[in-house]
mmCIF file of C-alpha atoms in Angstrom:
data_model
loop_
_atom_site.group_PDB
_atom_site.id
_atom_site.type_symbol
_atom_site.label_atom_id
_atom_site.label_comp_id
_atom_site.label_asym_id
_atom_site.label_seq_id
_atom_site.Cartn_x
_atom_site.Cartn_y
_atom_site.Cartn_z
ATOM 1 C CA UNK A 21 -41.049 42.100 -49.038
ATOM 2 C CA UNK A 22 -43.442 42.346 -46.116
ATOM 3 C CA UNK A 23 -44.399 45.566 -44.331
ATOM 4 C CA UNK A 24 -45.382 45.183 -40.639
ATOM 5 C CA UNK A 25 -48.717 46.345 -39.244
ATOM 6 C CA UNK A 26 -47.234 49.395 -37.511
ATOM 7 C CA UNK A 27 -45.961 50.722 -40.861
ATOM 8 C CA UNK A 28 -49.470 50.426 -42.267
ATOM 9 C CA UNK A 29 -50.946 52.190 -39.234
ATOM 10 C CA UNK A 30 -48.458 55.067 -39.338
ATOM 11 C CA UNK A 31 -48.920 55.488 -43.092
ATOM 12 C CA UNK A 32 -52.714 55.532 -42.887
ATOM 13 C CA UNK A 33 -52.589 57.963 -39.939
ATOM 14 C CA UNK A 34 -50.314 60.388 -41.813
ATOM 15 C CA UNK A 35 -52.401 60.198 -44.991
ATOM 16 C CA UNK A 36 -55.582 60.757 -42.959
ATOM 17 C CA UNK A 37 -53.981 63.817 -41.315
ATOM 18 C CA UNK A 38 -53.069 65.274 -44.717
ATOM 19 C CA UNK A 39 -56.605 64.696 -46.024
ATOM 20 C CA UNK A 40 -58.144 66.266 -42.892
ATOM 21 C CA UNK A 41 -55.880 69.311 -43.332
ATOM 22 C CA UNK A 42 -57.032 69.539 -46.939
ATOM 23 C CA UNK A 43 -60.673 69.360 -45.787
ATOM 24 C CA UNK A 44 -60.102 72.120 -43.232
ATOM 25 C CA UNK A 45 -58.456 74.422 -45.772
ATOM 26 C CA UNK A 46 -61.261 73.912 -48.300
ATOM 27 C CA UNK A 47 -64.050 74.301 -45.716
ATOM 28 C CA UNK A 48 -62.462 77.440 -44.254
ATOM 29 C CA UNK A 49 -62.300 79.292 -47.557
ATOM 30 C CA UNK A 50 -64.226 77.707 -50.470
ATOM 31 C CA UNK A 51 -63.148 79.330 -53.733
ATOM 32 C CA UNK A 52 -61.565 78.779 -57.128
ATOM 33 C CA UNK A 53 -57.846 78.529 -56.179
ATOM 34 C CA UNK A 54 -55.155 80.596 -57.869
ATOM 35 C CA UNK A 55 -52.564 79.171 -60.255
ATOM 36 C CA UNK A 56 -49.786 79.979 -57.785
ATOM 37 C CA UNK A 57 -51.558 78.188 -54.936
ATOM 38 C CA UNK A 58 -52.200 75.075 -57.033
ATOM 39 C CA UNK A 59 -48.603 75.027 -58.264
ATOM 40 C CA UNK A 60 -47.333 75.113 -54.688
ATOM 41 C CA UNK A 61 -49.636 72.301 -53.523
ATOM 42 C CA UNK A 62 -48.888 70.063 -56.524
ATOM 43 C CA UNK A 63 -45.162 70.626 -55.973
ATOM 44 C CA UNK A 64 -45.620 69.732 -52.288
ATOM 45 C CA UNK A 65 -47.465 66.486 -53.050
ATOM 46 C CA UNK A 66 -44.961 65.497 -55.730
ATOM 47 C CA UNK A 67 -42.162 66.276 -53.291
ATOM 48 C CA UNK A 68 -43.809 64.144 -50.598
ATOM 49 C CA UNK A 69 -44.179 61.244 -53.042
ATOM 50 C CA UNK A 70 -40.531 61.522 -54.072
ATOM 51 C CA UNK A 71 -39.414 61.716 -50.412
ATOM 52 C CA UNK A 72 -41.529 58.664 -49.606
ATOM 53 C CA UNK A 73 -40.022 56.753 -52.536
ATOM 54 C CA UNK A 74 -36.474 57.674 -51.501
ATOM 55 C CA UNK A 75 -37.315 56.590 -47.953
ATOM 56 C CA UNK A 76 -38.370 53.219 -49.322
ATOM 57 C CA UNK A 77 -35.074 52.967 -51.206
ATOM 58 C CA UNK A 78 -33.169 53.705 -47.989
ATOM 59 C CA UNK A 79 -35.118 51.453 -45.608
ATOM 60 C CA UNK A 80 -36.700 48.756 -47.810
ATOM 61 C CA UNK A 81 -34.210 48.584 -50.667
ATOM 62 C CA UNK A 82 -34.000 49.858 -54.268
ATOM 63 C CA UNK A 83 -36.469 47.242 -55.535
ATOM 64 C CA UNK A 84 -39.268 48.529 -53.280
ATOM 65 C CA UNK A 85 -38.434 52.130 -54.123
ATOM 66 C CA UNK A 86 -38.327 51.404 -57.848
ATOM 67 C CA UNK A 87 -41.666 49.593 -57.737
ATOM 68 C CA UNK A 88 -43.253 52.511 -55.855
ATOM 69 C CA UNK A 89 -41.960 55.106 -58.320
ATOM 70 C CA UNK A 90 -43.065 53.025 -61.328
ATOM 71 C CA UNK A 91 -46.514 52.513 -59.804
ATOM 72 C CA UNK A 92 -46.896 56.144 -58.714
ATOM 73 C CA UNK A 93 -45.887 57.500 -62.131
ATOM 74 C CA UNK A 94 -48.327 55.144 -63.849
ATOM 75 C CA UNK A 95 -51.192 56.041 -61.497
ATOM 76 C CA UNK A 96 -50.386 59.759 -61.735
ATOM 77 C CA UNK A 97 -50.331 59.734 -65.529
ATOM 78 C CA UNK A 98 -53.635 57.834 -65.601
ATOM 79 C CA UNK A 99 -55.059 60.400 -63.147
ATOM 80 C CA UNK A 100 -54.104 63.221 -65.515
ATOM 81 C CA UNK A 101 -56.004 61.462 -68.292
ATOM 82 C CA UNK A 102 -58.971 61.056 -65.939
ATOM 83 C CA UNK A 103 -59.091 64.817 -65.426
ATOM 84 C CA UNK A 104 -60.607 65.102 -68.914
ATOM 85 C CA UNK A 105 -63.699 63.310 -67.602
ATOM 86 C CA UNK A 106 -63.720 65.337 -64.368
ATOM 87 C CA UNK A 107 -63.843 68.545 -66.424
ATOM 88 C CA UNK A 108 -66.847 67.157 -68.319
ATOM 89 C CA UNK A 109 -68.590 66.125 -65.074
ATOM 90 C CA UNK A 110 -68.132 69.575 -63.572
ATOM 91 C CA UNK A 111 -69.615 71.135 -66.686
ATOM 92 C CA UNK A 112 -72.469 68.618 -66.922
ATOM 93 C CA UNK A 113 -73.604 69.334 -63.353
ATOM 94 C CA UNK A 114 -72.849 73.077 -63.604
ATOM 95 C CA UNK A 115 -70.891 73.054 -60.338
ATOM 96 C CA UNK A 116 -70.264 76.610 -59.054
ATOM 97 C CA UNK A 117 -66.547 77.411 -59.267
ATOM 98 C CA UNK A 118 -66.143 78.171 -55.574
ATOM 99 C CA UNK A 119 -67.358 74.686 -54.615
ATOM 100 C CA UNK A 120 -65.384 72.642 -57.127
ATOM 101 C CA UNK A 121 -62.563 72.052 -54.626
ATOM 102 C CA UNK A 122 -64.955 70.454 -52.132
ATOM 103 C CA UNK A 123 -66.555 68.258 -54.783
ATOM 104 C CA UNK A 124 -63.178 67.003 -55.970
ATOM 105 C CA UNK A 125 -61.859 66.428 -52.461
ATOM 106 C CA UNK A 126 -64.872 64.403 -51.287
ATOM 107 C CA UNK A 127 -64.937 62.443 -54.541
ATOM 108 C CA UNK A 128 -61.231 61.652 -54.237
ATOM 109 C CA UNK A 129 -61.607 60.496 -50.617
ATOM 110 C CA UNK A 130 -64.475 58.221 -51.651
ATOM 111 C CA UNK A 131 -62.350 56.845 -54.478
ATOM 112 C CA UNK A 132 -59.403 56.219 -52.138
ATOM 113 C CA UNK A 133 -61.579 54.328 -49.653
ATOM 114 C CA UNK A 134 -63.136 52.207 -52.392
ATOM 115 C CA UNK A 135 -59.746 51.557 -53.992
ATOM 116 C CA UNK A 136 -58.387 50.364 -50.641
ATOM 117 C CA UNK A 137 -61.081 47.675 -50.598
ATOM 118 C CA UNK A 138 -60.388 46.860 -54.250
ATOM 119 C CA UNK A 139 -56.644 46.545 -53.565
ATOM 120 C CA UNK A 140 -57.205 44.230 -50.577
ATOM 121 C CA UNK A 141 -59.527 41.982 -52.576
ATOM 122 C CA UNK A 142 -57.218 42.019 -55.601
ATOM 123 C CA UNK A 143 -54.119 41.166 -53.558
ATOM 124 C CA UNK A 144 -55.861 38.241 -51.884
ATOM 125 C CA UNK A 145 -57.248 36.975 -55.193
ATOM 126 C CA UNK A 146 -53.846 37.136 -56.902
ATOM 127 C CA UNK A 147 -52.245 35.276 -54.006
ATOM 128 C CA UNK A 148 -54.752 32.433 -54.255
ATOM 129 C CA UNK A 149 -55.337 32.393 -58.016
ATOM 130 C CA UNK A 150 -52.091 32.963 -59.912
ATOM 131 C CA UNK A 151 -53.861 32.527 -63.265
ATOM 132 C CA UNK A 152 -55.440 35.956 -62.708
ATOM 133 C CA UNK A 153 -52.137 37.492 -63.840
ATOM 134 C CA UNK A 154 -52.918 36.235 -67.337
ATOM 135 C CA UNK A 155 -56.383 37.800 -67.099
ATOM 136 C CA UNK A 156 -54.975 41.126 -65.868
ATOM 137 C CA UNK A 157 -52.336 41.108 -68.602
ATOM 138 C CA UNK A 158 -54.850 40.404 -71.360
ATOM 139 C CA UNK A 159 -57.191 43.061 -69.965
ATOM 140 C CA UNK A 160 -54.440 45.701 -69.989
ATOM 141 C CA UNK A 161 -53.463 44.863 -73.569
ATOM 142 C CA UNK A 162 -57.137 45.130 -74.557
ATOM 143 C CA UNK A 163 -57.405 48.481 -72.766
ATOM 144 C CA UNK A 164 -54.300 49.723 -74.588
ATOM 145 C CA UNK A 165 -55.851 48.682 -77.910
ATOM 146 C CA UNK A 166 -59.047 50.562 -77.024
ATOM 147 C CA UNK A 167 -57.052 53.721 -76.241
ATOM 148 C CA UNK A 168 -55.244 53.506 -79.580
ATOM 149 C CA UNK A 169 -58.517 52.855 -81.407
ATOM 150 C CA UNK A 170 -60.082 55.791 -79.607
ATOM 151 C CA UNK A 171 -57.511 58.100 -81.249
ATOM 152 C CA UNK A 172 -57.429 60.357 -78.192
ATOM 153 C CA UNK A 173 -60.915 61.719 -78.839
ATOM 154 C CA UNK A 174 -62.798 63.016 -75.794
ATOM 155 C CA UNK A 175 -65.759 60.924 -74.681
ATOM 156 C CA UNK A 176 -68.987 62.291 -73.274
ATOM 157 C CA UNK A 177 -69.710 61.580 -69.630
ATOM 158 C CA UNK A 178 -72.102 58.668 -69.165
ATOM 159 C CA UNK A 179 -73.840 58.017 -65.859
ATOM 160 C CA UNK A 180 -72.794 54.733 -64.256
ATOM 161 C CA UNK A 181 -75.117 52.309 -62.477
ATOM 162 C CA UNK A 182 -74.300 53.590 -58.962
ATOM 163 C CA UNK A 183 -75.012 57.182 -59.967
ATOM 164 C CA UNK A 184 -78.299 56.236 -61.652
ATOM 165 C CA UNK A 185 -79.360 54.271 -58.559
ATOM 166 C CA UNK A 186 -78.443 57.188 -56.275
ATOM 167 C CA UNK A 187 -80.528 59.618 -58.311
ATOM 168 C CA UNK A 188 -83.440 57.191 -58.411
ATOM 169 C CA UNK A 189 -83.429 56.371 -54.682
ATOM 170 C CA UNK A 190 -82.663 59.824 -53.256
ATOM 171 C CA UNK A 191 -85.072 62.705 -54.020
ATOM 172 C CA UNK A 192 -82.935 65.448 -55.514
ATOM 173 C CA UNK A 193 -83.441 69.229 -55.546
ATOM 174 C CA UNK A 194 -83.120 71.068 -58.828
ATOM 175 C CA UNK A 195 -80.719 73.750 -57.569
ATOM 176 C CA UNK A 196 -77.612 73.984 -55.414
ATOM 177 C CA UNK A 197 -77.911 75.280 -51.851
ATOM 178 C CA UNK A 198 -74.406 76.594 -51.311
ATOM 179 C CA UNK A 199 -72.122 73.691 -50.450
ATOM 180 C CA UNK A 200 -74.849 71.782 -48.607
ATOM 181 C CA UNK A 201 -75.547 68.195 -49.598
ATOM 182 C CA UNK A 202 -79.048 68.181 -48.045
ATOM 183 C CA UNK A 203 -81.654 70.949 -48.183
ATOM 184 C CA UNK A 204 -85.334 71.572 -47.514
ATOM 185 C CA UNK A 205 -87.790 72.544 -50.250
ATOM 186 C CA UNK A 206 -91.413 73.201 -49.205
ATOM 187 C CA UNK A 207 -90.765 71.364 -45.930
ATOM 188 C CA UNK A 208 -89.415 68.314 -47.752
ATOM 189 C CA UNK A 209 -85.831 67.152 -47.186
ATOM 190 C CA UNK A 210 -83.939 66.634 -50.461
ATOM 191 C CA UNK A 211 -80.356 65.980 -51.454
ATOM 192 C CA UNK A 212 -78.741 68.682 -53.561
ATOM 193 C CA UNK A 213 -76.871 68.259 -56.860
ATOM 194 C CA UNK A 214 -73.713 68.702 -54.739
ATOM 195 C CA UNK A 215 -74.097 65.173 -53.349
ATOM 196 C CA UNK A 216 -74.888 63.744 -56.778
ATOM 197 C CA UNK A 217 -71.805 65.231 -58.404
ATOM 198 C CA UNK A 218 -69.623 63.937 -55.532
ATOM 199 C CA UNK A 219 -70.980 60.455 -56.151
ATOM 200 C CA UNK A 220 -70.307 60.952 -59.873
ATOM 201 C CA UNK A 221 -66.662 61.899 -59.254
ATOM 202 C CA UNK A 222 -66.060 59.110 -56.726
ATOM 203 C CA UNK A 223 -67.684 56.291 -58.680
ATOM 204 C CA UNK A 224 -66.188 57.422 -61.983
ATOM 205 C CA UNK A 225 -62.730 57.349 -60.429
ATOM 206 C CA UNK A 226 -63.479 53.879 -59.091
ATOM 207 C CA UNK A 227 -64.295 52.758 -62.638
ATOM 208 C CA UNK A 228 -60.920 54.159 -63.710
ATOM 209 C CA UNK A 229 -59.396 51.832 -61.110
ATOM 210 C CA UNK A 230 -60.426 48.900 -63.311
ATOM 211 C CA UNK A 231 -57.517 49.951 -65.518
ATOM 212 C CA UNK A 232 -55.094 51.375 -62.992
ATOM 213 C CA UNK A 233 -55.222 48.699 -60.268
ATOM 214 C CA UNK A 234 -54.344 45.808 -62.653
ATOM 215 C CA UNK A 235 -51.638 48.044 -64.137
ATOM 216 C CA UNK A 236 -49.918 48.671 -60.815
ATOM 217 C CA UNK A 237 -50.236 45.014 -59.797
ATOM 218 C CA UNK A 238 -48.244 44.382 -62.951
ATOM 219 C CA UNK A 239 -45.431 46.461 -61.445
ATOM 220 C CA UNK A 240 -45.533 45.290 -57.832
ATOM 221 C CA UNK A 241 -47.295 42.506 -55.949
ATOM 222 C CA UNK A 242 -46.908 44.275 -52.577
ATOM 223 C CA UNK A 243 -50.298 45.666 -51.385
ATOM 224 C CA UNK A 244 -48.581 48.391 -49.319
ATOM 225 C CA UNK A 245 -46.838 49.787 -52.398
ATOM 226 C CA UNK A 246 -50.027 49.516 -54.460
ATOM 227 C CA UNK A 247 -51.993 51.437 -51.823
ATOM 228 C CA UNK A 248 -49.406 54.175 -51.228
ATOM 229 C CA UNK A 249 -48.833 54.716 -54.960
ATOM 230 C CA UNK A 250 -52.589 55.170 -55.422
ATOM 231 C CA UNK A 251 -52.849 57.430 -52.377
ATOM 232 C CA UNK A 252 -50.057 59.766 -53.482
ATOM 233 C CA UNK A 253 -51.446 59.890 -57.034
ATOM 234 C CA UNK A 254 -54.931 60.805 -55.785
ATOM 235 C CA UNK A 255 -53.954 63.252 -53.042
ATOM 236 C CA UNK A 256 -52.750 65.980 -55.385
ATOM 237 C CA UNK A 257 -55.495 65.433 -57.940
ATOM 238 C CA UNK A 258 -57.666 68.294 -56.618
ATOM 239 C CA UNK A 259 -54.969 70.918 -57.125
ATOM 240 C CA UNK A 260 -53.840 69.293 -60.364
ATOM 241 C CA UNK A 261 -57.378 69.737 -61.732
ATOM 242 C CA UNK A 262 -57.117 73.515 -61.374
ATOM 243 C CA UNK A 263 -53.458 73.686 -62.370
ATOM 244 C CA UNK A 264 -53.634 71.931 -65.724
ATOM 245 C CA UNK A 265 -57.356 72.275 -66.484
ATOM 246 C CA UNK A 266 -56.521 74.704 -69.266
ATOM 247 C CA UNK A 267 -53.509 72.700 -70.425
ATOM 248 C CA UNK A 268 -55.238 69.353 -70.935
ATOM 249 C CA UNK A 269 -56.010 70.138 -74.566
ATOM 250 C CA UNK A 270 -52.268 70.506 -75.203
ATOM 251 C CA UNK A 271 -51.554 66.899 -74.180
ATOM 252 C CA UNK A 272 -52.960 65.629 -77.461
ATOM 253 C CA UNK A 273 -50.948 62.403 -77.480
ATOM 254 C CA UNK A 274 -51.445 61.478 -73.814
ATOM 255 C CA UNK A 275 -53.823 58.625 -74.648
ATOM 256 C CA UNK A 276 -51.252 57.122 -77.008
ATOM 257 C CA UNK A 277 -48.573 57.282 -74.319
ATOM 258 C CA UNK A 278 -50.879 55.631 -71.799
ATOM 259 C CA UNK A 279 -51.718 52.950 -74.352
ATOM 260 C CA UNK A 280 -48.015 52.155 -74.715
ATOM 261 C CA UNK A 281 -47.566 52.009 -70.928
ATOM 262 C CA UNK A 282 -50.625 49.826 -70.311
ATOM 263 C CA UNK A 283 -49.732 47.564 -73.231
ATOM 264 C CA UNK A 284 -46.180 47.174 -71.945
ATOM 265 C CA UNK A 285 -47.371 46.324 -68.421
ATOM 266 C CA UNK A 286 -49.912 43.868 -69.826
ATOM 267 C CA UNK A 287 -47.243 42.036 -71.808
ATOM 268 C CA UNK A 288 -44.930 42.181 -68.759
ATOM 269 C CA UNK A 289 -47.615 40.520 -66.618
ATOM 270 C CA UNK A 290 -48.128 37.693 -69.089
ATOM 271 C CA UNK A 291 -44.385 37.117 -69.570
ATOM 272 C CA UNK A 292 -43.724 37.061 -65.828
ATOM 273 C CA UNK A 293 -46.650 34.672 -65.275
ATOM 274 C CA UNK A 294 -45.187 32.367 -67.945
ATOM 275 C CA UNK A 295 -41.738 32.707 -66.362
ATOM 276 C CA UNK A 296 -43.190 31.786 -62.974
ATOM 277 C CA UNK A 297 -44.890 28.755 -64.537
ATOM 278 C CA UNK A 298 -41.540 27.490 -65.821
ATOM 279 C CA UNK A 299 -41.601 28.626 -69.469
ATOM 280 C CA UNK A 300 -37.899 28.934 -70.289
ATOM 281 C CA UNK A 301 -38.075 31.585 -73.006
ATOM 282 C CA UNK A 302 -40.291 33.974 -71.014
ATOM 283 C CA UNK A 303 -38.164 36.617 -69.216
ATOM 284 C CA UNK A 304 -38.856 38.330 -65.888
ATOM 285 C CA UNK A 305 -38.637 42.047 -66.719
ATOM 286 C CA UNK A 306 -36.672 43.994 -64.052
ATOM 287 C CA UNK A 307 -38.345 46.990 -62.397
ATOM 288 C CA UNK A 308 -35.535 49.229 -63.728
ATOM 289 C CA UNK A 309 -36.648 48.413 -67.277
ATOM 290 C CA UNK A 310 -40.304 49.082 -66.380
ATOM 291 C CA UNK A 311 -39.440 52.418 -64.771
ATOM 292 C CA UNK A 312 -37.356 53.426 -67.805
ATOM 293 C CA UNK A 313 -40.161 52.554 -70.234
ATOM 294 C CA UNK A 314 -42.754 54.474 -68.188
ATOM 295 C CA UNK A 315 -40.673 57.630 -67.672
ATOM 296 C CA UNK A 316 -39.381 57.601 -71.241
ATOM 297 C CA UNK A 317 -42.868 57.178 -72.706
ATOM 298 C CA UNK A 318 -44.327 59.962 -70.540
ATOM 299 C CA UNK A 319 -41.482 62.335 -71.376
ATOM 300 C CA UNK A 320 -41.698 61.621 -75.106
ATOM 301 C CA UNK A 321 -45.498 61.926 -75.089
ATOM 302 C CA UNK A 322 -45.359 65.296 -73.331
ATOM 303 C CA UNK A 323 -42.669 66.732 -75.623
ATOM 304 C CA UNK A 324 -44.335 65.538 -78.834
ATOM 305 C CA UNK A 325 -47.751 66.799 -77.629
ATOM 306 C CA UNK A 326 -46.397 70.276 -76.849
ATOM 307 C CA UNK A 327 -44.567 70.426 -80.198
ATOM 308 C CA UNK A 328 -47.781 69.405 -81.981
ATOM 309 C CA UNK A 329 -49.927 72.057 -80.272
ATOM 310 C CA UNK A 330 -47.253 74.694 -80.890
ATOM 311 C CA UNK A 331 -47.118 73.742 -84.586
ATOM 312 C CA UNK A 332 -50.928 73.854 -84.866
ATOM 313 C CA UNK A 333 -51.017 77.274 -83.187
ATOM 314 C CA UNK A 334 -48.399 78.655 -85.579
ATOM 315 C CA UNK A 335 -50.276 77.253 -88.585
ATOM 316 C CA UNK A 336 -53.518 78.798 -87.339
ATOM 317 C CA UNK A 337 -51.791 82.166 -86.933
ATOM 318 C CA UNK A 338 -50.269 81.943 -90.428
ATOM 319 C CA UNK A 339 -53.610 81.010 -91.998
ATOM 320 C CA UNK A 340 -55.337 83.834 -90.156
ATOM 321 C CA UNK A 341 -52.691 86.283 -91.344
ATOM 322 C CA UNK A 342 -52.991 85.042 -94.921
ATOM 323 C CA UNK A 343 -56.777 85.467 -94.915
ATOM 324 C CA UNK A 344 -56.705 88.735 -93.030
ATOM 325 C CA UNK A 345 -58.568 87.277 -90.020
ATOM 326 C CA UNK A 346 -57.689 87.513 -86.343
ATOM 327 C CA UNK A 347 -56.302 84.279 -84.941
ATOM 328 C CA UNK A 348 -58.132 82.918 -81.901
ATOM 329 C CA UNK A 349 -56.418 83.653 -78.596
ATOM 330 C CA UNK A 350 -55.838 80.594 -76.413
ATOM 331 C CA UNK A 351 -55.430 80.781 -72.665
ATOM 332 C CA UNK A 352 -54.270 78.303 -70.084
ATOM 333 C CA UNK A 353 -56.694 79.328 -67.373
#
């Protein structure tokens, strides 16, 4: 499977146009978007991803389409998990609600650009050093074990090296100045916390790529499919942040589901590397099986999580009624 240069150029041009439209909409009217607006945009991006995948099935074959869908679903589910950290970052830096869209959009664009470099380097390395598949597989299994050991508990946000360097090198103002990234205080030019939080979002998402990029390379070796799956997963992340921000706490078993997916892909990578090296008993797992495992795990995780939160809410209401107290009211906003 080899995609010609003109396909790359057209794809990048279309994605750039969509991102520029997103920038224009955010810059024209910065605000905290409504639930209805976010639902419409998320549905649009999901629809575009599905249309793109079906186009691949029609023009490049079912294998390419299946690999894209498996990669996109994996990246999208990992992005949902990453939103937990984005919520913490927004709270840590006390970002005004009306500017959160801009922060997320710039951070996502930075992440996409950095991931493109990461994907190019990773594809070249895997082509020249086949043994890296064993490394990627072992790393994914280790990551899955860490997620299981973590028990789904929320971690505090920790500043990474790039963010610490940025804050040390660039003189930073104490307060926001609207949506500006640079301001003047007593005649001195300073960067605002707006720039710092954008760097935090972008670099944090790049760190997440240490898990997601090896995972998608375990599903497809085609750089074009790796890039487009990442792009479609990231493009709707801004609206998804506002849409499910209040629902994240209900996905209590998401980390366990992701652990199963990453563990499966890790084992798949190792088995396929062994199969490629001539080990007779090691099977090459078809993409249909991978897609079934990913979709089945995500569906089961979502259903079980919602049943768990519903059961906990009913128990809380029953306990409150038994003790004569008022049960806490939960919202999804």
